[in-house]
Amino acid sequence: MTYLDANATAPLCEAARKAWLDAVDQFPGNPSSLHRIGSRADAVMERAREDLATMLKCHADQIIWTSGATESANLVFHHLSAVIDPERQILVSALEHPCVVASARRYFGSRLQFIPCTPHGVVDLAWVEKVLEQKNSGLVASMAANNETGVLQPWLTLQQLCQAKGVAFVCDATQWIGRNSGAGLGGCDYLLGSAHKMGGPKGIGFLKIPGPGFTNPLQVGGPQESGRRAGTENLPGILSFVAALADREARIAAEEWRALSGHREAFERALLEVLPDAEIVGCSTNRLWNTSMVILPELADCQQRWVVKLDRLGFAVSTGSACSSGQEKTSSVLQAMGISPDRASRALRISSSWENSGEEWRQLLQAMVQISRAG
Ligand code: PLP
């Protein structure tokens, strides 16, 4: 089976697997225990925190380990709901992942305003600038890279705009980290990250906060993470996450992504030759090198069949819609981009990992041609 659904979750990379196995063998202790086995576990956990902070260019005490980006989103809005002036409006990009939208809605309700995006799937900076001028906003939340389209978002500009206006900025970098350099992301006030999209293990992530004063934990019942998140830390997950990240950052520095991006480009070019009515979402703007969201032509029938047929031919890809309890719902991202429900229902998301080859992209193309010819 060829796996091309890394934006859902990526296979564990070798560096992460080795670090996880080493961790369970060598560091069995609880980092909070006072004996030497506990202290050793605590020491490696703190070193991992330093490594992550160095990569993001922030301080280690600004990192809180969590179980993943969903928990980080809930934690950050839980905290911010207690500190942001209740009169202020909350601006959340219409492109956000459901974990950001739902937790922001839970804590801020009707104060939530959605930031529109351009037809290319980029958050509308001019809109944000104009609204911030009104001086009644308390928070802006915008992701770094979109999980459906791969479109990169102007997080640095947004952080600067928010900083100039004294407005908190929350950035979900789940799909960016481990694919593009994380350097500088630590400058965002609040940053969400997760290990399992780029080759780390599932069940580990982090929330980066601006500094001291994080006094409103979501989980209580223990002193872990300096009282900011109760519960025994997932040490094998942490060490495995940081090992995966080190591996990915080295590949990013060596520009290995250029060749991988080339495989994606070649696939898209060839696909448009054989299916000229297909559309590549977000292709006229900067995207993650691994993601291709394709709207297939009308005659190709609904996307469910493509996904199922590709699965039968040995390819795991994803639809462009949110799927809950087996019910397909139009993607809110594609809707925000002005893509009609009919076109959105024909969207297919292909997302590779660092380990996928050009040959796999070529074989996927052949499978798609085979399906389209069979009708
Ligand atoms: N944010 C984005 C952009 C995502 O793509 C995902 C997962 O699909 C999440 C958050 C949730 O991450 P986790 O699985 O770590 O809770």
mmCIF file of C-alpha atoms and ligand atoms in Angstrom:
data_model
loop_
_atom_site.group_PDB
_atom_site.id
_atom_site.type_symbol
_atom_site.label_atom_id
_atom_site.label_comp_id
_atom_site.label_asym_id
_atom_site.label_seq_id
_atom_site.Cartn_x
_atom_site.Cartn_y
_atom_site.Cartn_z
ATOM 1 C CA MET A 1 0.000 0.000 0.000
ATOM 2 C CA THR A 2 1.341 3.452 -0.876
ATOM 3 C CA TYR A 3 0.533 5.885 1.896
ATOM 4 C CA LEU A 4 -0.067 9.477 0.721
ATOM 5 C CA ASP A 5 -2.105 10.869 3.610
ATOM 6 C CA ALA A 6 0.607 12.435 5.762
ATOM 7 C CA ASN A 7 -1.508 15.485 6.623
ATOM 8 C CA ALA A 8 -3.837 13.119 8.490
ATOM 9 C CA THR A 9 -0.908 11.386 10.141
ATOM 10 C CA ALA A 10 2.546 10.393 8.905
ATOM 11 C CA PRO A 11 4.294 7.074 9.468
ATOM 12 C CA LEU A 12 6.777 7.051 12.359
ATOM 13 C CA CYS A 13 10.234 7.856 10.987
ATOM 14 C CA GLU A 14 13.261 5.737 11.836
ATOM 15 C CA ALA A 15 14.875 8.380 14.094
ATOM 16 C CA ALA A 16 11.631 8.716 16.074
ATOM 17 C CA ARG A 17 11.171 4.956 16.385
ATOM 18 C CA LYS A 18 14.712 4.492 17.670
ATOM 19 C CA ALA A 19 14.379 7.364 20.163
ATOM 20 C CA TRP A 20 11.071 5.962 21.437
ATOM 21 C CA LEU A 21 12.518 2.472 21.968
ATOM 22 C CA ASP A 22 15.658 3.901 23.625
ATOM 23 C CA ALA A 23 13.458 6.018 25.904
ATOM 24 C CA VAL A 24 11.336 3.131 27.150
ATOM 25 C CA ASP A 25 14.480 1.062 27.783
ATOM 26 C CA GLN A 26 16.690 3.718 29.316
ATOM 27 C CA PHE A 27 14.336 6.166 31.022
ATOM 28 C CA PRO A 28 11.574 4.203 32.724
ATOM 29 C CA GLY A 29 11.156 6.722 35.552
ATOM 30 C CA ASN A 30 8.543 9.372 36.199
ATOM 31 C CA PRO A 31 10.150 12.808 35.678
ATOM 32 C CA SER A 32 8.432 14.020 38.868
ATOM 33 C CA SER A 33 9.949 11.280 41.086
ATOM 34 C CA LEU A 34 12.695 12.349 43.452
ATOM 35 C CA HIS A 35 14.923 9.262 43.109
ATOM 36 C CA ARG A 36 17.727 9.033 40.576
ATOM 37 C CA ILE A 37 15.665 7.122 37.993
ATOM 38 C CA GLY A 38 13.113 9.925 38.099
ATOM 39 C CA SER A 39 15.809 12.609 37.984
ATOM 40 C CA ARG A 40 17.369 11.009 34.913
ATOM 41 C CA ALA A 41 13.993 11.028 33.180
ATOM 42 C CA ASP A 42 13.479 14.656 34.175
ATOM 43 C CA ALA A 43 16.937 15.640 32.890
ATOM 44 C CA VAL A 44 16.357 14.185 29.395
ATOM 45 C CA MET A 45 12.878 15.688 29.253
ATOM 46 C CA GLU A 46 14.262 19.135 30.066
ATOM 47 C CA ARG A 47 17.018 18.693 27.482
ATOM 48 C CA ALA A 48 14.326 17.872 24.896
ATOM 49 C CA ARG A 49 12.429 21.009 25.924
ATOM 50 C CA GLU A 50 15.632 23.038 25.396
ATOM 51 C CA ASP A 51 16.141 21.421 21.965
ATOM 52 C CA LEU A 52 12.607 22.271 20.849
ATOM 53 C CA ALA A 53 12.928 25.831 22.187
ATOM 54 C CA THR A 54 16.260 26.286 20.374
ATOM 55 C CA MET A 55 14.678 25.131 17.127
ATOM 56 C CA LEU A 56 11.735 27.531 17.527
ATOM 57 C CA LYS A 57 13.969 30.311 18.866
ATOM 58 C CA CYS A 58 12.219 30.771 22.196
ATOM 59 C CA HIS A 59 12.921 29.825 25.826
ATOM 60 C CA ALA A 60 12.486 26.325 27.212
ATOM 61 C CA ASP A 61 10.235 27.556 30.047
ATOM 62 C CA GLN A 62 7.785 28.801 27.392
ATOM 63 C CA ILE A 63 7.087 25.224 26.233
ATOM 64 C CA ILE A 64 4.297 23.134 27.790
ATOM 65 C CA TRP A 65 4.157 19.491 26.661
ATOM 66 C CA THR A 66 0.637 18.379 25.727
ATOM 67 C CA SER A 67 -0.947 15.351 24.060
ATOM 68 C CA GLY A 68 -1.179 17.120 20.686
ATOM 69 C CA ALA A 69 -2.488 20.188 18.919
ATOM 70 C CA THR A 70 -6.132 19.595 19.895
ATOM 71 C CA GLU A 71 -5.265 19.712 23.568
ATOM 72 C CA SER A 72 -3.018 22.741 22.972
ATOM 73 C CA ALA A 73 -5.909 24.571 21.273
ATOM 74 C CA ASN A 74 -8.270 23.817 24.149
ATOM 75 C CA LEU A 75 -5.608 24.821 26.680
ATOM 76 C CA VAL A 76 -4.736 28.115 25.028
ATOM 77 C CA PHE A 77 -8.338 29.310 24.651
ATOM 78 C CA HIS A 78 -9.185 28.128 28.168
ATOM 79 C CA HIS A 79 -6.324 30.287 29.427
ATOM 80 C CA LEU A 80 -7.017 33.279 27.187
ATOM 81 C CA SER A 81 -10.732 33.352 28.005
ATOM 82 C CA ALA A 82 -9.721 34.171 31.580
ATOM 83 C CA VAL A 83 -7.301 36.957 30.697
ATOM 84 C CA ILE A 84 -8.695 38.744 27.620
ATOM 85 C CA ASP A 85 -11.033 41.689 28.250
ATOM 86 C CA PRO A 86 -14.587 40.299 27.810
ATOM 87 C CA GLU A 87 -15.505 43.319 25.658
ATOM 88 C CA ARG A 88 -12.894 42.453 23.033
ATOM 89 C CA GLN A 89 -13.696 40.530 19.862
ATOM 90 C CA ILE A 90 -11.857 37.359 18.924
ATOM 91 C CA LEU A 91 -10.650 36.977 15.328
ATOM 92 C CA VAL A 92 -10.205 33.420 14.078
ATOM 93 C CA SER A 93 -9.253 32.575 10.504
ATOM 94 C CA ALA A 94 -11.980 30.766 8.554
ATOM 95 C CA LEU A 95 -9.265 28.312 7.455
ATOM 96 C CA GLU A 96 -8.579 26.894 10.915
ATOM 97 C CA HIS A 97 -8.705 23.244 11.866
ATOM 98 C CA PRO A 98 -11.903 22.229 13.731
ATOM 99 C CA CYS A 99 -9.944 21.862 16.994
ATOM 100 C CA VAL A 100 -9.176 25.598 16.910
ATOM 101 C CA VAL A 101 -12.626 26.690 15.741
ATOM 102 C CA ALA A 102 -14.545 24.495 18.195
ATOM 103 C CA SER A 103 -12.433 25.350 21.231
ATOM 104 C CA ALA A 104 -12.454 29.087 20.399
ATOM 105 C CA ARG A 105 -16.225 28.894 20.012
ATOM 106 C CA ARG A 106 -16.582 27.063 23.319
ATOM 107 C CA TYR A 107 -14.688 29.761 25.223
ATOM 108 C CA PHE A 108 -15.624 32.891 23.285
ATOM 109 C CA GLY A 109 -19.037 32.105 21.774
ATOM 110 C CA SER A 110 -20.593 35.054 20.004
ATOM 111 C CA ARG A 111 -17.441 37.177 20.390
ATOM 112 C CA LEU A 112 -15.883 35.079 17.619
ATOM 113 C CA GLN A 113 -15.458 36.691 14.205
ATOM 114 C CA PHE A 114 -14.114 34.742 11.250
ATOM 115 C CA ILE A 115 -11.278 36.236 9.245
ATOM 116 C CA PRO A 116 -12.059 35.764 5.531
ATOM 117 C CA CYS A 117 -9.539 34.405 3.059
ATOM 118 C CA THR A 118 -8.654 35.094 -0.551
ATOM 119 C CA PRO A 119 -9.859 32.723 -3.323
ATOM 120 C CA HIS A 120 -6.331 31.224 -3.190
ATOM 121 C CA GLY A 121 -6.836 30.155 0.413
ATOM 122 C CA VAL A 122 -4.657 32.771 2.129
ATOM 123 C CA VAL A 123 -5.936 34.655 5.157
ATOM 124 C CA ASP A 124 -7.042 38.191 4.178
ATOM 125 C CA LEU A 125 -4.335 40.411 5.678
ATOM 126 C CA ALA A 126 -5.972 43.671 4.595
ATOM 127 C CA TRP A 127 -9.157 42.651 6.442
ATOM 128 C CA VAL A 128 -7.190 41.906 9.614
ATOM 129 C CA GLU A 129 -5.303 45.205 9.384
ATOM 130 C CA LYS A 130 -8.558 47.133 9.003
ATOM 131 C CA VAL A 131 -10.281 45.373 11.911
ATOM 132 C CA LEU A 132 -7.256 45.794 14.190
ATOM 133 C CA GLU A 133 -7.438 49.556 13.520
ATOM 134 C CA GLN A 134 -10.821 49.574 15.303
ATOM 135 C CA LYS A 135 -8.910 48.721 18.502
ATOM 136 C CA ASN A 136 -11.520 46.370 19.901
ATOM 137 C CA SER A 137 -9.858 43.007 19.185
ATOM 138 C CA GLY A 138 -8.268 40.867 21.883
ATOM 139 C CA LEU A 139 -6.967 37.953 19.875
ATOM 140 C CA VAL A 140 -6.062 36.785 16.364
ATOM 141 C CA ALA A 141 -5.740 33.063 15.576
ATOM 142 C CA SER A 142 -4.327 31.937 12.238
ATOM 143 C CA MET A 143 -2.527 28.767 11.270
ATOM 144 C CA ALA A 144 0.924 28.553 9.628
ATOM 145 C CA ALA A 145 0.008 26.087 6.856
ATOM 146 C CA ASN A 146 -3.366 24.683 5.928
ATOM 147 C CA ASN A 147 -3.964 20.981 6.453
ATOM 148 C CA GLU A 148 -6.294 20.591 3.457
ATOM 149 C CA THR A 149 -4.764 22.730 0.732
ATOM 150 C CA GLY A 150 -1.202 23.046 2.057
ATOM 151 C CA VAL A 151 -1.412 26.825 1.449
ATOM 152 C CA LEU A 152 1.114 28.751 3.566
ATOM 153 C CA GLN A 153 -0.246 31.569 5.678
ATOM 154 C CA PRO A 154 1.429 34.936 6.495
ATOM 155 C CA TRP A 155 2.007 34.096 10.175
ATOM 156 C CA LEU A 156 5.042 36.355 10.563
ATOM 157 C CA THR A 157 3.202 39.428 9.250
ATOM 158 C CA LEU A 158 0.210 38.625 11.447
ATOM 159 C CA GLN A 159 2.433 38.255 14.502
ATOM 160 C CA GLN A 160 4.034 41.627 13.752
ATOM 161 C CA LEU A 161 0.649 43.300 13.175
ATOM 162 C CA CYS A 162 -0.713 41.887 16.437
ATOM 163 C CA GLN A 163 2.405 42.837 18.371
ATOM 164 C CA ALA A 164 2.154 46.418 17.140
ATOM 165 C CA LYS A 165 -1.469 46.581 18.348
ATOM 166 C CA GLY A 166 -0.948 44.716 21.642
ATOM 167 C CA VAL A 167 -3.240 41.884 20.510
ATOM 168 C CA ALA A 168 -2.470 38.234 21.364
ATOM 169 C CA PHE A 169 -1.558 36.042 18.376
ATOM 170 C CA VAL A 170 -2.226 32.274 18.345
ATOM 171 C CA CYS A 171 -0.631 30.232 15.560
ATOM 172 C CA ASP A 172 -1.387 26.575 14.844
ATOM 173 C CA ALA A 173 1.838 25.326 13.241
ATOM 174 C CA THR A 174 0.864 21.647 13.242
ATOM 175 C CA GLN A 175 1.306 21.178 9.480
ATOM 176 C CA TRP A 176 4.311 23.502 9.164
ATOM 177 C CA ILE A 177 6.624 22.096 11.818
ATOM 178 C CA GLY A 178 8.937 19.407 10.481
ATOM 179 C CA ARG A 179 8.248 20.383 6.856
ATOM 180 C CA ASN A 180 9.452 23.974 6.815
ATOM 181 C CA SER A 181 12.015 25.443 9.200
ATOM 182 C CA GLY A 182 10.550 26.130 12.619
ATOM 183 C CA ALA A 183 13.008 28.965 13.239
ATOM 184 C CA GLY A 184 11.164 32.121 14.228
ATOM 185 C CA LEU A 185 7.841 30.437 15.004
ATOM 186 C CA GLY A 186 8.736 30.844 18.668
ATOM 187 C CA GLY A 187 8.142 34.569 18.139
ATOM 188 C CA CYS A 188 4.393 33.891 17.981
ATOM 189 C CA ASP A 189 2.770 34.590 21.355
ATOM 190 C CA TYR A 190 1.079 31.215 21.432
ATOM 191 C CA LEU A 191 2.103 28.339 19.179
ATOM 192 C CA LEU A 192 0.462 24.930 18.753
ATOM 193 C CA GLY A 193 2.368 21.902 17.507
ATOM 194 C CA SER A 194 1.984 18.152 17.186
ATOM 195 C CA ALA A 195 4.442 15.342 16.441
ATOM 196 C CA HIS A 196 2.473 12.929 14.326
ATOM 197 C CA LYS A 197 2.109 14.910 11.081
ATOM 198 C CA MET A 198 5.807 14.812 10.241
ATOM 199 C CA GLY A 199 7.062 11.436 11.425
ATOM 200 C CA GLY A 200 6.874 11.713 15.210
ATOM 201 C CA PRO A 201 4.616 9.586 17.401
ATOM 202 C CA LYS A 202 0.937 10.178 18.070
ATOM 203 C CA GLY A 203 -0.183 11.606 21.401
ATOM 204 C CA ILE A 204 2.491 14.256 21.903
ATOM 205 C CA GLY A 205 2.544 17.958 21.117
ATOM 206 C CA PHE A 206 3.170 21.274 22.761
ATOM 207 C CA LEU A 207 1.879 24.742 23.467
ATOM 208 C CA LYS A 208 4.376 27.612 23.403
ATOM 209 C CA ILE A 209 3.331 30.526 25.605
ATOM 210 C CA PRO A 210 4.732 34.077 25.848
ATOM 211 C CA GLY A 211 6.217 33.702 29.330
ATOM 212 C CA PRO A 212 5.231 33.676 32.986
ATOM 213 C CA GLY A 213 1.648 34.404 33.974
ATOM 214 C CA PHE A 214 0.078 31.270 32.536
ATOM 215 C CA THR A 215 -2.142 30.687 35.510
ATOM 216 C CA ASN A 216 -5.224 28.987 34.193
ATOM 217 C CA PRO A 217 -4.499 25.303 33.495
ATOM 218 C CA LEU A 218 -7.118 23.147 31.841
ATOM 219 C CA GLN A 219 -5.985 19.905 33.460
ATOM 220 C CA VAL A 220 -5.501 20.034 37.213
ATOM 221 C CA GLY A 221 -4.373 17.458 39.750
ATOM 222 C CA GLY A 222 -0.587 17.537 39.647
ATOM 223 C CA PRO A 223 2.414 19.867 39.642
ATOM 224 C CA GLN A 224 3.760 18.786 36.237
ATOM 225 C CA GLU A 225 4.798 21.347 33.644
ATOM 226 C CA SER A 226 5.232 23.910 36.444
ATOM 227 C CA GLY A 227 1.549 23.589 37.347
ATOM 228 C CA ARG A 228 0.464 24.508 33.823
ATOM 229 C CA ARG A 229 -0.674 21.039 32.719
ATOM 230 C CA ALA A 230 -1.244 18.278 35.263
ATOM 231 C CA GLY A 231 -0.509 14.654 34.373
ATOM 232 C CA THR A 232 2.617 12.525 33.962
ATOM 233 C CA GLU A 233 4.491 13.600 30.872
ATOM 234 C CA ASN A 234 4.768 11.228 27.909
ATOM 235 C CA LEU A 235 8.553 10.954 28.011
ATOM 236 C CA PRO A 236 9.039 8.403 25.173
ATOM 237 C CA GLY A 237 6.736 10.567 23.054
ATOM 238 C CA ILE A 238 8.680 13.736 23.895
ATOM 239 C CA LEU A 239 12.088 12.209 23.098
ATOM 240 C CA SER A 240 10.755 10.613 19.936
ATOM 241 C CA PHE A 241 9.117 13.903 18.826
ATOM 242 C CA VAL A 242 12.321 15.876 19.276
ATOM 243 C CA ALA A 243 14.363 13.191 17.473
ATOM 244 C CA ALA A 244 11.945 13.294 14.519
ATOM 245 C CA LEU A 245 12.152 17.061 14.463
ATOM 246 C CA ALA A 246 15.968 17.034 14.485
ATOM 247 C CA ASP A 247 15.909 14.621 11.536
ATOM 248 C CA ARG A 248 13.417 16.805 9.635
ATOM 249 C CA GLU A 249 15.213 20.070 10.402
ATOM 250 C CA ALA A 250 18.461 18.564 9.052
ATOM 251 C CA ARG A 251 16.646 17.583 5.841
ATOM 252 C CA ILE A 252 15.100 21.050 5.571
ATOM 253 C CA ALA A 253 18.544 22.653 6.005
ATOM 254 C CA ALA A 254 19.907 20.336 3.274
ATOM 255 C CA GLU A 255 16.977 21.430 1.051
ATOM 256 C CA GLU A 256 15.904 17.823 0.502
ATOM 257 C CA TRP A 257 12.352 19.104 0.142
ATOM 258 C CA ARG A 258 13.224 20.552 -3.285
ATOM 259 C CA ALA A 259 13.337 17.114 -4.902
ATOM 260 C CA LEU A 260 10.145 16.070 -3.071
ATOM 261 C CA SER A 261 8.381 19.212 -4.193
ATOM 262 C CA GLY A 262 9.516 18.390 -7.738
ATOM 263 C CA HIS A 263 7.724 15.007 -7.556
ATOM 264 C CA ARG A 264 4.511 16.777 -6.519
ATOM 265 C CA GLU A 265 4.878 19.368 -9.324
ATOM 266 C CA ALA A 266 5.533 16.657 -11.922
ATOM 267 C CA PHE A 267 2.433 14.777 -10.728
ATOM 268 C CA GLU A 268 0.243 17.878 -10.986
ATOM 269 C CA ARG A 269 1.546 18.788 -14.459
ATOM 270 C CA ALA A 270 0.972 15.280 -15.774
ATOM 271 C CA LEU A 271 -2.461 15.064 -14.131
ATOM 272 C CA LEU A 272 -3.600 18.271 -15.849
ATOM 273 C CA GLU A 273 -2.429 16.845 -19.170
ATOM 274 C CA VAL A 274 -4.510 13.692 -18.832
ATOM 275 C CA LEU A 275 -7.447 15.323 -17.010
ATOM 276 C CA PRO A 276 -7.469 18.920 -18.347
ATOM 277 C CA ASP A 277 -10.650 19.737 -16.417
ATOM 278 C CA ALA A 278 -9.031 18.962 -13.077
ATOM 279 C CA GLU A 279 -8.110 21.915 -10.834
ATOM 280 C CA ILE A 280 -5.235 22.178 -8.374
ATOM 281 C CA VAL A 281 -6.394 24.133 -5.320
ATOM 282 C CA GLY A 282 -4.093 26.952 -4.221
ATOM 283 C CA CYS A 283 -1.572 26.306 -6.998
ATOM 284 C CA SER A 284 -0.981 29.997 -7.672
ATOM 285 C CA THR A 285 0.298 30.648 -4.166
ATOM 286 C CA ASN A 286 2.947 29.160 -1.871
ATOM 287 C CA ARG A 287 2.070 25.729 -0.564
ATOM 288 C CA LEU A 288 3.637 23.029 1.569
ATOM 289 C CA TRP A 289 5.872 20.926 -0.678
ATOM 290 C CA ASN A 290 4.003 17.738 0.201
ATOM 291 C CA THR A 291 0.351 18.616 -0.419
ATOM 292 C CA SER A 292 -1.763 18.497 -3.544
ATOM 293 C CA MET A 293 -5.472 19.144 -3.345
ATOM 294 C CA VAL A 294 -7.113 18.283 -6.641
ATOM 295 C CA ILE A 295 -10.694 18.938 -7.720
ATOM 296 C CA LEU A 296 -11.513 16.218 -10.188
ATOM 297 C CA PRO A 297 -13.715 16.809 -13.216
ATOM 298 C CA GLU A 298 -17.482 16.314 -13.171
ATOM 299 C CA LEU A 299 -17.477 13.050 -15.096
ATOM 300 C CA ALA A 300 -15.159 11.566 -12.534
ATOM 301 C CA ASP A 301 -18.128 11.093 -10.198
ATOM 302 C CA CYS A 302 -18.006 11.822 -6.495
ATOM 303 C CA GLN A 303 -14.734 11.826 -4.573
ATOM 304 C CA GLN A 304 -15.820 8.898 -2.431
ATOM 305 C CA ARG A 305 -15.412 6.645 -5.425
ATOM 306 C CA TRP A 306 -11.967 7.996 -6.192
ATOM 307 C CA VAL A 307 -10.820 7.407 -2.632
ATOM 308 C CA VAL A 308 -12.320 3.921 -2.555
ATOM 309 C CA LYS A 309 -11.033 3.002 -6.006
ATOM 310 C CA LEU A 310 -7.579 4.321 -5.230
ATOM 311 C CA ASP A 311 -7.633 2.362 -1.990
ATOM 312 C CA ARG A 312 -8.440 -0.793 -3.956
ATOM 313 C CA LEU A 313 -5.513 -0.067 -6.262
ATOM 314 C CA GLY A 314 -3.199 0.321 -3.253
ATOM 315 C CA PHE A 315 -3.142 4.092 -2.567
ATOM 316 C CA ALA A 316 -4.211 5.781 0.670
ATOM 317 C CA VAL A 317 -5.309 9.391 0.022
ATOM 318 C CA SER A 318 -7.963 11.593 1.559
ATOM 319 C CA THR A 319 -11.091 13.468 0.531
ATOM 320 C CA GLY A 320 -11.398 17.214 0.867
ATOM 321 C CA SER A 321 -14.266 16.947 3.274
ATOM 322 C CA ALA A 322 -14.574 16.512 6.986
ATOM 323 C CA CYS A 323 -15.863 13.080 7.825
ATOM 324 C CA SER A 324 -17.687 12.517 11.074
ATOM 325 C CA SER A 325 -19.651 9.363 11.898
ATOM 326 C CA GLY A 326 -19.325 8.309 8.285
ATOM 327 C CA GLN A 327 -21.125 11.472 7.107
ATOM 328 C CA GLU A 328 -19.326 13.622 4.553
ATOM 329 C CA LYS A 329 -19.571 17.351 5.259
ATOM 330 C CA THR A 330 -18.412 20.071 2.880
ATOM 331 C CA SER A 331 -14.996 21.323 3.930
ATOM 332 C CA SER A 332 -15.239 24.696 5.690
ATOM 333 C CA VAL A 333 -11.840 25.575 4.201
ATOM 334 C CA LEU A 334 -12.997 25.077 0.606
ATOM 335 C CA GLN A 335 -16.250 26.854 1.437
ATOM 336 C CA ALA A 336 -14.295 29.851 2.812
ATOM 337 C CA MET A 337 -12.331 29.901 -0.459
ATOM 338 C CA GLY A 338 -15.597 30.263 -2.381
ATOM 339 C CA ILE A 339 -15.511 26.738 -3.816
ATOM 340 C CA SER A 340 -19.038 25.437 -4.374
ATOM 341 C CA PRO A 341 -20.234 22.354 -2.448
ATOM 342 C CA ASP A 342 -20.371 20.463 -5.751
ATOM 343 C CA ARG A 343 -16.723 21.206 -6.598
ATOM 344 C CA ALA A 344 -15.667 20.655 -2.999
ATOM 345 C CA SER A 345 -17.304 17.224 -3.072
ATOM 346 C CA ARG A 346 -14.915 16.261 -5.876
ATOM 347 C CA ALA A 347 -11.753 17.277 -4.002
ATOM 348 C CA LEU A 348 -9.023 14.762 -3.272
ATOM 349 C CA ARG A 349 -6.106 15.512 -0.924
ATOM 350 C CA ILE A 350 -2.794 13.842 -1.558
ATOM 351 C CA SER A 351 -0.114 14.491 1.049
ATOM 352 C CA SER A 352 3.296 12.861 1.059
ATOM 353 C CA SER A 353 5.814 12.340 3.814
ATOM 354 C CA TRP A 354 9.595 12.777 3.663
ATOM 355 C CA GLU A 355 9.860 9.080 2.818
ATOM 356 C CA ASN A 356 7.628 8.975 -0.298
ATOM 357 C CA SER A 357 9.396 8.654 -3.652
ATOM 358 C CA GLY A 358 8.838 10.146 -7.111
ATOM 359 C CA GLU A 359 7.992 6.645 -8.292
ATOM 360 C CA GLU A 360 5.070 6.519 -5.854
ATOM 361 C CA TRP A 361 3.671 9.797 -7.224
ATOM 362 C CA ARG A 362 4.039 8.396 -10.783
ATOM 363 C CA GLN A 363 2.249 5.189 -9.815
ATOM 364 C CA LEU A 364 -0.552 7.227 -8.238
ATOM 365 C CA LEU A 365 -0.965 9.126 -11.501
ATOM 366 C CA GLN A 366 -1.185 5.863 -13.437
ATOM 367 C CA ALA A 367 -3.840 4.609 -11.020
ATOM 368 C CA MET A 368 -5.854 7.827 -11.475
ATOM 369 C CA VAL A 369 -5.618 7.527 -15.244
ATOM 370 C CA GLN A 370 -6.768 3.924 -15.004
ATOM 371 C CA ILE A 371 -9.781 4.956 -12.862
ATOM 372 C CA SER A 372 -10.748 7.852 -15.132
ATOM 373 C CA ARG A 373 -10.580 5.617 -18.238
ATOM 374 C CA ALA A 374 -12.706 2.948 -16.567
ATOM 375 C CA GLY A 375 -15.288 5.700 -15.817
HETATM 376 N N1 PLP B 1 -4.236 21.518 13.569
HETATM 377 C C1 PLP B 1 -4.071 21.111 12.306
HETATM 378 C C2 PLP B 1 -3.745 22.134 11.250
HETATM 379 C C3 PLP B 1 -4.201 19.768 11.978
HETATM 380 O O1 PLP B 1 -4.038 19.369 10.717
HETATM 381 C C4 PLP B 1 -4.519 18.841 12.999
HETATM 382 C C5 PLP B 1 -4.740 17.419 12.686
HETATM 383 O O2 PLP B 1 -5.235 17.076 11.627
HETATM 384 C C6 PLP B 1 -4.668 19.315 14.313
HETATM 385 C C7 PLP B 1 -4.524 20.656 14.545
HETATM 386 C C8 PLP B 1 -4.969 18.385 15.443
HETATM 387 O O3 PLP B 1 -3.778 17.750 15.830
HETATM 388 P P1 PLP B 1 -3.719 16.550 16.882
HETATM 389 O O4 PLP B 1 -4.046 15.311 16.118
HETATM 390 O O5 PLP B 1 -2.301 16.562 17.363
HETATM 391 O O6 PLP B 1 -4.661 16.849 17.970
#
